Amino acid sequence: MRGKLQLLLCAFSMISSVALLVSGCSQDKDTEQAKAEEAYVQEIPIHLESGWAVGGIASNGDMAFCLLTEDVPMTLNLRSAKLCAWDLLSGAETVLYEYTNADGFYINELQATANEVFWVRTEGEQCAIERLDLATREVQMIEQYNWGGYDVLLQCDGSYLTWYRLSDETAFIRGYEIATGTLFDIAEEVVADFPFIRANISDGICAYAVDQGGERKIQVYDLFEKKQLREIPLDADIALFNIVADRERCLYSILKENTVDYRIFVYDYGDGKETVINEDESMYVFYWNYDDGRLFLNERNDNAILMKTLNTGETSIISNQGNHLYILSRITSDGSYIVLDSANEVIPVLTLIKAS
């Protein structure tokens, strides 16, 4: 299953399994910074050597993080991993954490906040969610499971960490309040049509699908208040690929005949109306992310990052010009957009976009 996860999520830009080779973590002294219409783009080239790979990226607004991994030959396991960090103002580079086990392990799902970095480590038959304190560099285990064939995919908005727990029979969503270190259940019975679905979270809001007496719905949940905000009815045969909600609207895309449909649906709480974004079949949306009224589209035909402002309907290109191949996109805890440009397999580029 872990090998399938690696291949599928590379295809959907969810986790890292790209053959990027590195011996250490070094930054080009001339880190490129440019204006791209309504966005500030900062690019950090990662110089690579044989035997290593990029295993994840993250940022907290002040620092950018890259997880570097060394494979055990002819296996899906890792031999070594190191977490590198760059100060986004000075460009100073640091190795924050290193781990080696010749028997093999797997570490991925990098997430960052102002004070900590989170990841998932799978070793033997145990899967653990771990937290690195940036001040002390100590690692703390948050929760551990028997692996069971289903990988844990993390999401974070700076206040909460969320993830699905899946088995062959059940699916539920866990939450972790970062400030207090409190674990809790968000939803105990949910529908997971896609085994690699994420429990997306934005400003303390999480959304997920449920099936109640044959009626399928999206439930929008407020983690701060620990209560359900609203329900959005769905057709009974709809299978969901990606769901993101905030305090104004809910966005989702669907699986159609086991493939990702190109359309993105937007449900506005104010008027209860549902609209469709990207009805143009000629636009190839590789993956999408949403935050605070801004929809980020990884458009593969032109290999560009587009930003659509939902309140105005305006769409702009926010990536730099040139040859790109963007993967691993996500919203950071400070509201920026981070993505890895893998057009150059030897020198991939960690790309941070601060959109206005």
Short mmCIF file of C-alpha atoms in Angstrom, two decimals:
data_model
loop_
_atom_site.label_atom_id
_atom_site.label_comp_id
_atom_site.label_asym_id
_atom_site.label_seq_id
_atom_site.Cartn_x
_atom_site.Cartn_y
_atom_site.Cartn_z
CA MET A 1 0.00 0.00 0.00
CA ARG A 2 2.82 2.42 0.82
CA GLY A 3 4.21 1.97 -2.69
CA LYS A 4 0.78 2.63 -4.19
CA LEU A 5 0.47 5.73 -2.04
CA GLN A 6 3.81 6.95 -3.28
CA LEU A 7 2.82 6.58 -6.94
CA LEU A 8 -0.76 7.84 -6.67
CA LEU A 9 -0.02 10.87 -4.58
CA CYS A 10 2.77 11.94 -6.84
CA ALA A 11 0.12 11.91 -9.57
CA PHE A 12 -2.18 14.07 -7.44
CA SER A 13 0.57 16.32 -5.98
CA MET A 14 -0.09 15.14 -2.45
CA ILE A 15 3.08 13.58 -1.11
CA SER A 16 6.62 13.35 -2.37
CA SER A 17 7.94 10.43 -4.34
CA VAL A 18 9.88 12.20 -7.04
CA ALA A 19 13.34 10.96 -8.00
CA LEU A 20 15.24 14.08 -6.86
CA LEU A 21 18.78 13.31 -5.80
CA VAL A 22 20.68 15.12 -3.04
CA SER A 23 23.62 14.67 -0.69
CA GLY A 24 22.99 17.62 1.55
CA CYS A 25 20.87 20.75 1.63
CA SER A 26 22.38 23.71 -0.15
CA GLN A 27 20.89 26.90 -1.54
CA ASP A 28 21.92 28.87 -4.59
CA LYS A 29 23.34 32.17 -3.28
CA ASP A 30 21.30 34.01 -5.89
CA THR A 31 17.90 32.76 -4.71
CA GLU A 32 15.48 34.19 -7.23
CA GLN A 33 12.80 36.62 -6.08
CA ALA A 34 10.33 38.12 -8.51
CA LYS A 35 6.97 39.79 -8.82
CA ALA A 36 4.35 37.79 -10.73
CA GLU A 37 1.33 40.02 -11.24
CA GLU A 38 -0.47 40.04 -7.86
CA ALA A 39 2.00 37.77 -6.06
CA TYR A 40 5.47 37.78 -4.57
CA VAL A 41 7.36 34.67 -5.66
CA GLN A 42 10.43 33.38 -3.84
CA GLU A 43 12.37 30.48 -5.37
CA ILE A 44 14.94 28.34 -3.55
CA PRO A 45 16.93 25.95 -5.79
CA ILE A 46 17.81 22.65 -4.09
CA HIS A 47 21.04 21.20 -5.49
CA LEU A 48 20.98 17.42 -5.65
CA GLU A 49 23.36 14.49 -5.85
CA SER A 50 22.90 10.80 -6.37
CA GLY A 51 21.18 8.71 -3.75
CA TRP A 52 18.84 11.21 -2.09
CA ALA A 53 15.29 12.42 -2.74
CA VAL A 54 12.95 15.22 -1.73
CA GLY A 55 10.48 13.75 0.76
CA GLY A 56 8.36 16.79 1.58
CA ILE A 57 8.21 20.60 1.71
CA ALA A 58 6.66 23.08 4.14
CA SER A 59 6.88 26.69 5.33
CA ASN A 60 5.73 28.77 8.29
CA GLY A 61 6.23 32.17 6.67
CA ASP A 62 9.64 32.80 8.24
CA MET A 63 11.36 29.57 7.22
CA ALA A 64 11.07 27.07 4.39
CA PHE A 65 11.59 23.37 5.12
CA CYS A 66 12.61 20.48 2.91
CA LEU A 67 12.74 16.85 3.98
CA LEU A 68 15.54 14.98 2.25
CA THR A 69 15.57 11.19 2.13
CA GLU A 70 17.94 8.41 1.07
CA ASP A 71 16.39 5.18 -0.18
CA VAL A 72 17.31 1.65 0.74
CA PRO A 73 18.21 0.26 -2.73
CA MET A 74 15.53 -1.87 -4.41
CA THR A 75 12.95 -1.14 -1.70
CA LEU A 76 10.33 1.49 -0.83
CA ASN A 77 11.99 2.12 2.54
CA LEU A 78 14.41 4.85 3.54
CA ARG A 79 17.85 4.51 5.03
CA SER A 80 18.32 8.13 6.13
CA ALA A 81 16.39 11.38 6.37
CA LYS A 82 17.28 14.96 7.23
CA LEU A 83 15.17 18.06 7.67
CA CYS A 84 16.70 21.20 6.17
CA ALA A 85 15.50 24.75 6.80
CA TRP A 86 16.14 28.11 5.11
CA ASP A 87 15.59 31.50 6.69
CA LEU A 88 13.45 33.26 4.09
CA LEU A 89 14.91 36.68 4.91
CA SER A 90 18.63 35.96 5.21
CA GLY A 91 18.85 32.73 3.20
CA ALA A 92 20.74 31.03 6.05
CA GLU A 93 20.54 27.24 5.86
CA THR A 94 20.31 24.77 8.76
CA VAL A 95 19.99 21.02 9.20
CA LEU A 96 17.41 20.72 11.99
CA TYR A 97 17.06 16.97 12.30
CA GLU A 98 18.67 13.76 11.04
CA TYR A 99 17.62 10.14 11.37
CA THR A 100 19.15 6.87 10.13
CA ASN A 101 18.00 3.25 10.37
CA ALA A 102 19.65 0.65 8.14
CA ASP A 103 16.65 -1.67 8.62
CA GLY A 104 14.45 0.84 6.83
CA PHE A 105 11.65 3.29 7.69
CA TYR A 106 9.46 5.82 5.92
CA ILE A 107 8.89 9.48 6.79
CA ASN A 108 6.68 11.98 4.96
CA GLU A 109 3.72 14.39 5.33
CA LEU A 110 5.69 17.49 6.35
CA GLN A 111 3.65 20.31 7.97
CA ALA A 112 4.96 23.45 9.70
CA THR A 113 3.78 26.15 12.09
CA ALA A 114 5.60 29.04 13.77
CA ASN A 115 7.06 26.82 16.50
CA GLU A 116 7.03 23.23 15.24
CA VAL A 117 7.26 20.86 12.29
CA PHE A 118 5.11 17.72 12.02
CA TRP A 119 5.56 14.54 10.01
CA VAL A 120 4.50 10.89 9.85
CA ARG A 121 7.03 8.13 10.47
CA THR A 122 6.29 4.50 9.53
CA GLU A 123 8.73 1.97 10.95
CA GLY A 124 8.07 -1.75 11.06
CA GLU A 125 4.32 -2.09 11.57
CA GLN A 126 3.99 1.15 13.54
CA CYS A 127 2.89 4.51 12.15
CA ALA A 128 3.57 7.56 14.34
CA ILE A 129 2.66 11.24 14.04
CA GLU A 130 5.59 13.24 15.41
CA ARG A 131 6.31 16.86 16.31
CA LEU A 132 9.69 18.64 16.17
CA ASP A 133 10.01 21.64 18.50
CA LEU A 134 11.92 24.27 16.51
CA ALA A 135 13.34 25.91 19.65
CA THR A 136 14.67 22.79 21.38
CA ARG A 137 14.85 20.44 18.35
CA GLU A 138 13.28 17.73 20.48
CA VAL A 139 10.95 15.21 18.83
CA GLN A 140 7.69 14.23 20.54
CA MET A 141 5.30 11.47 19.50
CA ILE A 142 1.69 12.72 19.23
CA GLU A 143 -0.05 9.44 18.44
CA GLN A 144 0.92 5.98 17.20
CA TYR A 145 -1.05 3.29 15.33
CA ASN A 146 -0.61 -0.14 13.92
CA TRP A 147 -0.02 0.72 10.28
CA GLY A 148 -2.74 -1.54 8.85
CA GLY A 149 -2.11 -0.69 5.20
CA TYR A 150 -3.62 2.84 5.19
CA ASP A 151 -1.31 5.84 5.35
CA VAL A 152 -1.93 8.92 7.51
CA LEU A 153 -2.09 12.20 5.57
CA LEU A 154 -1.69 15.38 7.62
CA GLN A 155 -3.25 18.81 7.21
CA CYS A 156 -2.53 21.91 9.32
CA ASP A 157 -3.79 25.51 9.55
CA GLY A 158 -1.43 26.66 12.30
CA SER A 159 -3.89 26.02 15.13
CA TYR A 160 -4.91 22.41 14.42
CA LEU A 161 -3.51 19.28 12.85
CA THR A 162 -6.02 16.91 11.21
CA TRP A 163 -5.99 13.49 9.56
CA TYR A 164 -8.23 10.61 8.47
CA ARG A 165 -7.92 7.20 10.12
CA LEU A 166 -8.98 4.50 7.69
CA SER A 167 -9.51 0.76 7.81
CA ASP A 168 -11.30 -1.67 5.52
CA GLU A 169 -14.51 -1.15 7.51
CA THR A 170 -14.46 2.33 9.02
CA ALA A 171 -13.23 5.89 8.57
CA PHE A 172 -13.02 8.70 11.11
CA ILE A 173 -11.17 12.01 11.51
CA ARG A 174 -8.79 12.95 14.31
CA GLY A 175 -7.81 16.43 15.43
CA TYR A 176 -4.88 17.79 17.44
CA GLU A 177 -5.01 21.22 19.07
CA ILE A 178 -1.43 22.45 18.75
CA ALA A 179 -1.40 25.06 21.55
CA THR A 180 -2.62 22.63 24.23
CA GLY A 181 -1.40 19.30 22.81
CA THR A 182 -4.97 17.93 22.99
CA LEU A 183 -6.13 15.03 20.80
CA PHE A 184 -9.82 14.67 19.95
CA ASP A 185 -12.20 13.10 17.43
CA ILE A 186 -13.69 15.44 14.84
CA ALA A 187 -16.06 12.93 13.22
CA GLU A 188 -16.45 9.28 14.12
CA GLU A 189 -18.21 7.97 11.00
CA VAL A 190 -17.28 9.53 7.66
CA VAL A 191 -17.24 8.51 4.02
CA ALA A 192 -13.84 8.15 2.35
CA ASP A 193 -14.35 7.49 -1.36
CA PHE A 194 -10.65 7.98 -2.04
CA PRO A 195 -8.07 6.31 0.25
CA PHE A 196 -5.73 9.31 0.06
CA ILE A 197 -8.29 12.01 0.88
CA ARG A 198 -7.15 14.75 3.26
CA ALA A 199 -9.00 16.33 6.17
CA ASN A 200 -8.41 19.84 4.84
CA ILE A 201 -8.63 22.62 7.40
CA SER A 202 -8.87 26.40 6.97
CA ASP A 203 -9.19 28.87 9.86
CA GLY A 204 -10.39 26.11 12.17
CA ILE A 205 -12.96 24.78 9.69
CA CYS A 206 -12.95 21.17 8.47
CA ALA A 207 -15.41 19.52 6.05
CA TYR A 208 -16.08 15.87 5.31
CA ALA A 209 -18.72 13.58 3.79
CA VAL A 210 -21.20 11.42 5.70
CA ASP A 211 -23.89 8.95 4.69
CA GLN A 212 -26.98 9.06 6.88
CA GLY A 213 -29.71 6.60 5.99
CA GLY A 214 -28.67 6.57 2.35
CA GLU A 215 -28.48 10.36 2.14
CA ARG A 216 -25.00 11.71 1.41
CA LYS A 217 -24.01 15.11 2.81
CA ILE A 218 -21.01 17.31 3.41
CA GLN A 219 -20.78 18.43 7.02
CA VAL A 220 -18.87 21.62 7.85
CA TYR A 221 -17.34 21.56 11.34
CA ASP A 222 -15.91 24.37 13.50
CA LEU A 223 -12.94 23.06 15.50
CA PHE A 224 -12.75 26.16 17.70
CA GLU A 225 -16.37 25.80 18.86
CA LYS A 226 -16.41 21.98 18.49
CA LYS A 227 -19.72 22.07 16.65
CA GLN A 228 -21.20 21.45 13.23
CA LEU A 229 -21.93 24.64 11.27
CA ARG A 230 -24.01 23.32 8.39
CA GLU A 231 -24.82 20.42 6.09
CA ILE A 232 -24.67 20.46 2.29
CA PRO A 233 -26.76 17.80 0.51
CA LEU A 234 -25.18 15.72 -2.26
CA ASP A 235 -26.48 13.28 -4.82
CA ALA A 236 -26.29 9.75 -3.43
CA ASP A 237 -23.90 8.55 -6.15
CA ILE A 238 -21.34 11.36 -5.81
CA ALA A 239 -17.83 10.27 -4.80
CA LEU A 240 -15.63 13.05 -3.43
CA PHE A 241 -11.96 13.60 -4.24
CA ASN A 242 -11.16 16.84 -2.44
CA ILE A 243 -13.16 18.98 0.05
CA VAL A 244 -12.15 22.36 1.53
CA ALA A 245 -14.35 24.72 3.54
CA ASP A 246 -14.01 28.00 5.42
CA ARG A 247 -16.54 30.28 7.14
CA GLU A 248 -18.05 31.56 3.86
CA ARG A 249 -18.11 28.65 1.43
CA CYS A 250 -17.31 25.00 0.74
CA LEU A 251 -15.44 23.77 -2.33
CA TYR A 252 -15.24 20.21 -3.56
CA SER A 253 -14.31 18.12 -6.59
CA ILE A 254 -15.51 14.63 -7.41
CA LEU A 255 -14.40 11.29 -8.74
CA LYS A 256 -16.18 10.34 -11.93
CA GLU A 257 -15.78 6.71 -13.02
CA ASN A 258 -12.70 6.48 -10.76
CA THR A 259 -11.01 9.50 -12.35
CA VAL A 260 -10.84 13.08 -11.07
CA ASP A 261 -13.50 15.30 -12.66
CA TYR A 262 -12.14 18.61 -13.98
CA ARG A 263 -14.92 20.68 -12.36
CA ILE A 264 -14.71 22.36 -8.96
CA PHE A 265 -18.00 23.04 -7.16
CA VAL A 266 -18.46 26.05 -4.86
CA TYR A 267 -21.30 26.19 -2.32
CA ASP A 268 -21.89 29.67 -0.90
CA TYR A 269 -23.40 29.69 2.62
CA GLY A 270 -24.90 33.15 2.24
CA ASP A 271 -27.33 32.43 -0.60
CA GLY A 272 -27.22 28.60 -0.56
CA LYS A 273 -26.29 28.55 -4.24
CA GLU A 274 -23.83 26.18 -5.86
CA THR A 275 -21.69 27.26 -8.80
CA VAL A 276 -19.12 25.45 -10.92
CA ILE A 277 -15.59 26.69 -11.53
CA ASN A 278 -13.56 25.44 -14.47
CA GLU A 279 -16.26 24.27 -16.83
CA ASP A 280 -13.69 24.56 -19.61
CA GLU A 281 -12.57 20.99 -20.37
CA SER A 282 -9.51 22.33 -22.17
CA MET A 283 -8.01 23.52 -18.87
CA TYR A 284 -6.08 20.69 -17.20
CA VAL A 285 -6.25 21.32 -13.45
CA PHE A 286 -3.63 18.97 -12.02
CA TYR A 287 -4.56 19.87 -8.44
CA TRP A 288 -6.19 22.73 -6.54
CA ASN A 289 -5.92 24.39 -3.14
CA TYR A 290 -8.13 26.95 -1.44
CA ASP A 291 -7.66 29.55 1.29
CA ASP A 292 -9.51 32.72 2.34
CA GLY A 293 -11.45 33.31 -0.87
CA ARG A 294 -8.52 32.41 -3.14
CA LEU A 295 -8.53 29.30 -5.31
CA PHE A 296 -5.09 28.16 -6.47
CA LEU A 297 -5.02 26.05 -9.63
CA ASN A 298 -2.02 24.01 -10.78
CA GLU A 299 -2.74 24.21 -14.52
CA ARG A 300 -0.77 21.53 -16.32
CA ASN A 301 -1.33 22.59 -19.97
CA ASP A 302 0.73 25.74 -19.40
CA ASN A 303 2.49 24.43 -16.26
CA ALA A 304 1.46 27.58 -14.40
CA ILE A 305 -0.08 28.42 -11.04
CA LEU A 306 -3.31 30.39 -11.40
CA MET A 307 -5.16 32.22 -8.64
CA LYS A 308 -8.90 32.83 -8.88
CA THR A 309 -10.39 35.36 -6.46
CA LEU A 310 -13.87 34.06 -5.79
CA ASN A 311 -15.38 37.35 -4.64
CA THR A 312 -14.49 39.08 -7.92
CA GLY A 313 -14.20 36.15 -10.32
CA GLU A 314 -10.81 37.42 -11.53
CA THR A 315 -8.11 34.93 -12.48
CA SER A 316 -4.39 35.76 -12.63
CA ILE A 317 -1.15 33.89 -13.29
CA ILE A 318 0.94 34.05 -10.12
CA SER A 319 3.91 31.85 -11.05
CA ASN A 320 7.04 33.11 -12.77
CA GLN A 321 7.46 32.68 -16.50
CA GLY A 322 9.59 29.80 -17.77
CA ASN A 323 9.59 26.01 -17.91
CA HIS A 324 7.96 24.50 -14.81
CA LEU A 325 6.53 21.23 -13.54
CA TYR A 326 4.78 21.90 -10.24
CA ILE A 327 4.00 19.19 -7.66
CA LEU A 328 3.39 18.91 -3.88
CA SER A 329 1.25 22.03 -3.56
CA ARG A 330 -0.35 23.19 -0.30
CA ILE A 331 -1.39 26.24 1.69
CA THR A 332 1.06 27.09 4.48
CA SER A 333 0.09 27.96 8.05
CA ASP A 334 0.65 31.68 7.33
CA GLY A 335 -1.66 31.63 4.29
CA SER A 336 1.01 31.47 1.59
CA TYR A 337 1.18 28.89 -1.19
CA ILE A 338 4.07 26.45 -1.46
CA VAL A 339 4.88 24.12 -4.33
CA LEU A 340 7.89 22.21 -5.66
CA ASP A 341 9.00 22.88 -9.24
CA SER A 342 10.46 19.58 -10.49
CA ALA A 343 11.13 20.61 -14.10
CA ASN A 344 14.84 20.18 -13.40
CA GLU A 345 15.21 16.82 -11.66
CA VAL A 346 18.75 17.61 -10.50
CA ILE A 347 17.94 21.09 -9.16
CA PRO A 348 14.27 21.24 -8.17
CA VAL A 349 13.03 24.59 -6.90
CA LEU A 350 11.11 25.16 -3.70
CA THR A 351 8.64 27.90 -4.67
CA LEU A 352 6.80 30.13 -2.19
CA ILE A 353 4.04 32.44 -3.41
CA LYS A 354 2.60 35.19 -1.21
CA ALA A 355 -0.59 36.25 -2.96
CA SER A 356 -2.36 39.50 -2.21
#
